[in-house]
Coordinates of C-alpha atoms in Angstrom, one line a residue:
Chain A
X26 CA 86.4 62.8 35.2
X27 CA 87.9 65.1 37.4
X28 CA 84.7 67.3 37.3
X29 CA 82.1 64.5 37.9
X30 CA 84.2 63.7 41.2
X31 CA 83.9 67.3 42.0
X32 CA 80.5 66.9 41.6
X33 CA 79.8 64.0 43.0
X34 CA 81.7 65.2 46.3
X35 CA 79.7 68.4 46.3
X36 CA 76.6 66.8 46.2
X37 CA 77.6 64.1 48.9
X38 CA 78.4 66.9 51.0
X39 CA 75.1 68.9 50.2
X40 CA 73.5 65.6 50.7
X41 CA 75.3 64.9 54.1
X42 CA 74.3 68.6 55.3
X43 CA 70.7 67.8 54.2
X44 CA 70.0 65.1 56.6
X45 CA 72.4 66.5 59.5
X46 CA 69.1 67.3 61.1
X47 CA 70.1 69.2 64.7
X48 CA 67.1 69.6 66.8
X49 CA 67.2 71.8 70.0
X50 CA 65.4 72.9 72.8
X51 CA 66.0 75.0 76.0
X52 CA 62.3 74.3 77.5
X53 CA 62.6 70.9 77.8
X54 CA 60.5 70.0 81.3
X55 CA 61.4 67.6 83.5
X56 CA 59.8 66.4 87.0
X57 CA 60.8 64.1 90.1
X58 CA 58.6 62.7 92.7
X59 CA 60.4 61.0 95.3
X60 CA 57.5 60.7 98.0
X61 CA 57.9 57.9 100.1
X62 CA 54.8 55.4 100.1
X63 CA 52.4 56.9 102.7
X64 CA 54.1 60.3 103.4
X65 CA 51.6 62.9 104.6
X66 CA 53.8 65.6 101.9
X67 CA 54.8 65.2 98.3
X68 CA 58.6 65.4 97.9
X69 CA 58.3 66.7 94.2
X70 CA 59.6 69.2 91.8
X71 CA 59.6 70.7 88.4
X72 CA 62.1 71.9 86.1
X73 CA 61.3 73.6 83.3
X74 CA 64.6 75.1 81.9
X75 CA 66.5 71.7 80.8
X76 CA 68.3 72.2 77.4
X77 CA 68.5 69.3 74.9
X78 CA 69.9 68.7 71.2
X79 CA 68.7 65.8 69.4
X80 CA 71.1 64.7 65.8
X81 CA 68.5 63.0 64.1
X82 CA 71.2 61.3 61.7
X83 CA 73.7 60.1 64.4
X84 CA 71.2 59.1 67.3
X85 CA 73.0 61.5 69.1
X86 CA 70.8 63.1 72.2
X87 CA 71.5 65.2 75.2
X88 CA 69.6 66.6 78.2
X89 CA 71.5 69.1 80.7
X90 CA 69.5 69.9 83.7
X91 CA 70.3 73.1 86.0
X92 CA 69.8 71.9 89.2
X93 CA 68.9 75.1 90.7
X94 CA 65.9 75.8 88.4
X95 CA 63.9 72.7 90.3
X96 CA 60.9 74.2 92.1
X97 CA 59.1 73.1 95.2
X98 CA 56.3 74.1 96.4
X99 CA 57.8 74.8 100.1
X100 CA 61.1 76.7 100.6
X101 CA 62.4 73.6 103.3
X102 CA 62.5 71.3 100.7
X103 CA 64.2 73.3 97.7
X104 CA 66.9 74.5 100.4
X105 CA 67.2 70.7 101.3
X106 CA 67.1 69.9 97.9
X107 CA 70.1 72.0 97.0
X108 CA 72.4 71.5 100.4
X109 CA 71.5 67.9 101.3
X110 CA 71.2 65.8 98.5
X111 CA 72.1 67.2 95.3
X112 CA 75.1 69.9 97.0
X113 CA 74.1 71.8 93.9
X114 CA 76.7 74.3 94.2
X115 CA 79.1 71.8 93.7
X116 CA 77.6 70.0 90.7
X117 CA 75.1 72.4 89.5
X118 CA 74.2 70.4 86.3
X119 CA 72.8 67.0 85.8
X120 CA 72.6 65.6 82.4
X121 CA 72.5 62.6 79.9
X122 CA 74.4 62.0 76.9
X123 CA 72.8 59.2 75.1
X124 CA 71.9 57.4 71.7
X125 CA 69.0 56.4 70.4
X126 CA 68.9 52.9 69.6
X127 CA 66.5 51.8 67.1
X128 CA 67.6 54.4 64.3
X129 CA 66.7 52.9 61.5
X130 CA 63.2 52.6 62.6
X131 CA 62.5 56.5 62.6
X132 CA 61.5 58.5 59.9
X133 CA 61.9 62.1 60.7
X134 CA 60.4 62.9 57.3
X135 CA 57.3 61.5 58.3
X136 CA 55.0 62.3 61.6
X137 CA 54.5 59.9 63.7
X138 CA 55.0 58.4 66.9
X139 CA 57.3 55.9 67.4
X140 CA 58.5 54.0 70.3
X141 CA 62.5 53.9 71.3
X142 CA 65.3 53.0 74.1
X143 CA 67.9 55.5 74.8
X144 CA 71.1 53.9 76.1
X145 CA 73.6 55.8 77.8
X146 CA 75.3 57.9 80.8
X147 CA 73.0 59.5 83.4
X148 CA 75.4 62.2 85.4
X149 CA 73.9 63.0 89.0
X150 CA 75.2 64.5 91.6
X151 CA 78.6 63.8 90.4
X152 CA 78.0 60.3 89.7
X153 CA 77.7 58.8 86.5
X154 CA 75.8 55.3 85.4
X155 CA 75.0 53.9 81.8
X156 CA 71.4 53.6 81.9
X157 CA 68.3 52.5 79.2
X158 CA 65.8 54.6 79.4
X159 CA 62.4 53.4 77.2
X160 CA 60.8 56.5 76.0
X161 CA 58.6 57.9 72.7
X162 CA 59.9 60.0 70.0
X163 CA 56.9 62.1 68.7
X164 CA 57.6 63.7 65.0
X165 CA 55.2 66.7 63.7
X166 CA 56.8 68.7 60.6
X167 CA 59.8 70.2 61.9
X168 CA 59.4 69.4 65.3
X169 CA 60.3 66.2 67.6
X170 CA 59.3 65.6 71.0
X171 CA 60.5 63.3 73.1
X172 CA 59.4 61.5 76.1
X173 CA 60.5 59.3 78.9
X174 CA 59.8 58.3 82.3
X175 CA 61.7 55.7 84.4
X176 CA 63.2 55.8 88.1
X177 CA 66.4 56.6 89.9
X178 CA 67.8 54.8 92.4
X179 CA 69.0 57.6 94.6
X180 CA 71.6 55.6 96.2
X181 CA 73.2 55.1 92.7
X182 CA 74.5 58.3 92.6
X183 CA 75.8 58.5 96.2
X184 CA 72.5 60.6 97.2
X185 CA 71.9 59.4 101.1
X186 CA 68.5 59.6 102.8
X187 CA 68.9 59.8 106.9
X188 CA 66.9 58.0 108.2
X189 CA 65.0 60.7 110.0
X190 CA 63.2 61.6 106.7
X191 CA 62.9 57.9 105.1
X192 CA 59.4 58.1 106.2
X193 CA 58.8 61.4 103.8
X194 CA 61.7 60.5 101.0
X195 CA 61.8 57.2 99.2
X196 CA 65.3 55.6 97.9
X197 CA 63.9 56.2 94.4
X198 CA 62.9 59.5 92.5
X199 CA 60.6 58.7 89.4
X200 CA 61.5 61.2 86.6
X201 CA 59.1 62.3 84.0
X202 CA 60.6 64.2 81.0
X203 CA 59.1 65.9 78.1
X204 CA 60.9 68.1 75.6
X205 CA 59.8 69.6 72.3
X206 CA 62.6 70.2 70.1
X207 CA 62.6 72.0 67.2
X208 CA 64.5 72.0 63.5
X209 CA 67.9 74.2 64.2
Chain B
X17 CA 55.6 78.8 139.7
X18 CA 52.6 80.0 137.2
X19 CA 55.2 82.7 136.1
X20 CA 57.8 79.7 135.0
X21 CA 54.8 77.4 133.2
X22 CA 53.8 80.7 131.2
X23 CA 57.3 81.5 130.5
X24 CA 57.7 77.9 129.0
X25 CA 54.2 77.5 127.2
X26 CA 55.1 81.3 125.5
X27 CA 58.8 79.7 124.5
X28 CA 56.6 76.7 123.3
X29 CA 54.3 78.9 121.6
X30 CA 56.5 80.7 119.4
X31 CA 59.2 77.9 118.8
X32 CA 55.8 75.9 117.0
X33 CA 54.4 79.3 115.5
X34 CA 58.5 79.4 113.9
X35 CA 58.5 75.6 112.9
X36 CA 55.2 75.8 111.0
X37 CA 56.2 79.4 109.7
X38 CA 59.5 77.9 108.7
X39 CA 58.0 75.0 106.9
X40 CA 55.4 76.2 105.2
X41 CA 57.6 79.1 103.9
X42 CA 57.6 79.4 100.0
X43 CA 61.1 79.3 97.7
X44 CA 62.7 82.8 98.4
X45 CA 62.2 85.4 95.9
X46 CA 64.6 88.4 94.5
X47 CA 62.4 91.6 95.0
X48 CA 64.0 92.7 97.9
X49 CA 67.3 91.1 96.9
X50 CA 69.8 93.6 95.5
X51 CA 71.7 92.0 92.2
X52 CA 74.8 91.7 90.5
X53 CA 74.6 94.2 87.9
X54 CA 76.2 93.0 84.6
X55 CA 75.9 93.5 80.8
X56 CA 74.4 90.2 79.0
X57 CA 77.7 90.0 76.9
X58 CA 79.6 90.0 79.9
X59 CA 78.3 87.5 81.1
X60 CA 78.4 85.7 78.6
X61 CA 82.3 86.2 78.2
X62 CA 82.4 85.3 82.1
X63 CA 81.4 81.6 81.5
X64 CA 83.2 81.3 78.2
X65 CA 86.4 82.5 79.5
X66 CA 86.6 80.1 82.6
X67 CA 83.1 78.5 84.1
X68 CA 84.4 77.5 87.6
X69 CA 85.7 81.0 87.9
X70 CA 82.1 82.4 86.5
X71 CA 80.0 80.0 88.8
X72 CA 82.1 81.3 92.0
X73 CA 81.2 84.7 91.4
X74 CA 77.6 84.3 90.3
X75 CA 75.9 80.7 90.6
X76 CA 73.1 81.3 93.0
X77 CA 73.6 85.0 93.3
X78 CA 70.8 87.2 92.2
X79 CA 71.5 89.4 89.2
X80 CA 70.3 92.1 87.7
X81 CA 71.6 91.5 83.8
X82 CA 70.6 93.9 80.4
X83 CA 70.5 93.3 77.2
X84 CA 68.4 92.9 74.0
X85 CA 65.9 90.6 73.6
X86 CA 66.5 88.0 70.9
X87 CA 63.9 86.2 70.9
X88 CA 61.5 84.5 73.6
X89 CA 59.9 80.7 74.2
X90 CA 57.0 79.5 75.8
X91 CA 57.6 76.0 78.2
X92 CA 55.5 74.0 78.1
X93 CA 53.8 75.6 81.9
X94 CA 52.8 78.7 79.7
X95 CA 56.1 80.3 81.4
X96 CA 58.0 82.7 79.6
X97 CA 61.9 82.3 78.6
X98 CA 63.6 85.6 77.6
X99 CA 66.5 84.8 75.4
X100 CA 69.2 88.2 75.4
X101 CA 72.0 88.3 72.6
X102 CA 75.5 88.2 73.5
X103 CA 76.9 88.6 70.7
X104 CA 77.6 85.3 70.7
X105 CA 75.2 82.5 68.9
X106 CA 76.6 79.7 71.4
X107 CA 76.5 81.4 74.9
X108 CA 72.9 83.2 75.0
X109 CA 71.9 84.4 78.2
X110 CA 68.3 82.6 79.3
X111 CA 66.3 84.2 81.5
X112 CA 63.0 82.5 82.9
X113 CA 60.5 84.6 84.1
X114 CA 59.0 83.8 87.6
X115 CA 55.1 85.6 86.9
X116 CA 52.9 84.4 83.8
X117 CA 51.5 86.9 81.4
X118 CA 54.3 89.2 81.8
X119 CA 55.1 90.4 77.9
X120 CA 58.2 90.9 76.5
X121 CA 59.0 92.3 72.9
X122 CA 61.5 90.9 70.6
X123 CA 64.5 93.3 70.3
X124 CA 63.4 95.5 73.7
X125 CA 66.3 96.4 76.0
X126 CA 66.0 94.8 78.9
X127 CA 67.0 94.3 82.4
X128 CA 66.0 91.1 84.6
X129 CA 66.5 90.4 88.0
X130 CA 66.9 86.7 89.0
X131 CA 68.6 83.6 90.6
X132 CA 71.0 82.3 88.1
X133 CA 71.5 78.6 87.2
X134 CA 75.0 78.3 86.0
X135 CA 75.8 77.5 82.4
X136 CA 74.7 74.7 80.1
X137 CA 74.8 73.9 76.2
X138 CA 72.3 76.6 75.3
X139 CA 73.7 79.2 77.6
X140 CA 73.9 81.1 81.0
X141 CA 70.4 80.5 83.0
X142 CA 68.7 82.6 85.3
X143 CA 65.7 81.8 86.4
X144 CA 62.4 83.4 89.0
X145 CA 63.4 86.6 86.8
X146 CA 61.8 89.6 87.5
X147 CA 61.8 92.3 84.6
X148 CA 63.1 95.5 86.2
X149 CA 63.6 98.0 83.4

């Protein structure tokens, strides 16, 4: 008896370990445009250096962003970018620590595309909010990409727009991620 | 009086020729720049050991950092990341190359010159690296 419960524990284990799927990625790319409607310049940037580790059996996800690696096109706005608004030598990292919510849906065993809502806290600027974001989870063999795009609301996370460039920066950034992670 | 209206349209002159220079002016680069020089492992050690302590000395600084090349990634703008060993599995130093098509082999010493990032889950990053040995 004392064996078989052995066994049985060794296999749970081995079982448990089986599906602990980690998935990881340090190329993840994420952009923001926050052009104001009718400005004559595109306020936007692209990061492609954001790390992110998916648990396929918890739901667990997280995305860390380091804010210094967004590119602009035009020195001015990466320098405003980084003293202004996001004081990124205060708070050089953004990042989101969610779950995915419709688990039980996914099948990591099989490819597919499926559709999902991440719920959980967005860290900006020093400022953290629960949010949803509705995004697509993308399985192909051992890899999973994921993929979202919704809007910040810059004054959510204490980011302040003077009113002398309103007419170039909007009160909202939308953010487009995309990340391919791959089996760990 | 002519003297004083071309003294002022000159000082107009170049104060426009600056704003346009200034605002048209791309992201700075690190060519010129002269770097921190530090090992990969040290570096590494630097943001284990105490981060706010490691991000005063070298968040936003340029530096110049060696080490063997573990392995490399592609994102997903057909950029190049150059992943150095540490030592450590958990604190690998990142380094994103700023020119495309630049090749790097797996288990080359290496030494790359860039802005660095701060540290993360996956590591140390620098990024608009240069590769300068």
């Amino acid at each position: 008896m004392k064996k078989f419960i052995l066994t049985a524990a060794i296999l749970a284990a081995g079982s448990t370990a089986l599906f602990a799927q980690k998935y990881m990625t340090r190329t993840a790319r994420i952009t923001f445009d926050a052009t104001s409607k009718g400005s004559p310049e595109d306020i936007a940037a692209v990061n492609n250096e954001v790390a992110s580790i998916l648990d396929s059996k918890t739901g667990d996800v997280v995305f860390q962003v380091p804010v210094k690696s967004f590119k602009f096109e035009k020195a001015l706005m990466q320098d405003h970018f980084n003293e202004n608004y996001m004081e990124s030598d205060k708070f050089p990292k953004s990042d989101f620590k969610g779950k995915v919510g419709n688990l039980d849906a996914l099948n990591f065993a099989k490819d597919g595309s499926y559709p999902t809502t991440v719920a959980g806290k967005l860290t900006i600027h020093g400022v953290s909010n629960d949010v949803n974001v509705p995004g697509t989870i993308v399985v192909k063999g051992t890899s999973v990409t994921l993929k979202a795009k919704f809007a910040v609301k810059l004054a959510d996370y204490k980011i302040s727009v003077p009113n002398m460039v309103a007419d170039k920066l909007g009160k909202e950034a939308l953010i487009s991620l995309e990340g391919v992670l791959n089996q760990k | 009086m002519k003297k004083l209206i071309m003294i002022v349209l000159s000082l107009g002159l170049i104060g426009v020729g600056t704003g346009i220079y200034l605002f048209n002016k791309k992201p700075e680069t690190v060519d010129d720049k002269k770097g921190i020089n530090i090992a990969a492992a040290d570096l590494a050690k630097a943001y284990s050991a105490n981060e706010r302590a490691a991000d005063s000395l070298y968040l936003n600084q340029v530096i110049e950092v060696s080490g063997t090349v573990g392995s490399t990634e592609t994102n997903q703008d057909g950029g190049l990341m150059v992943i150095l060993t540490t030592g450590d599995p958990d604190a690998d130093i990142q380094c994103t190359l700023r020119d495309k098509g630049v090749q790097v082999a797996k288990g080359a010493q290496v030494t790359l010159k860039g802005f660095c990032s701060g540290s993360g889950i996956t590591g140390v990053s620098l990024t608009d690296c240069i590769v300068t040995k």
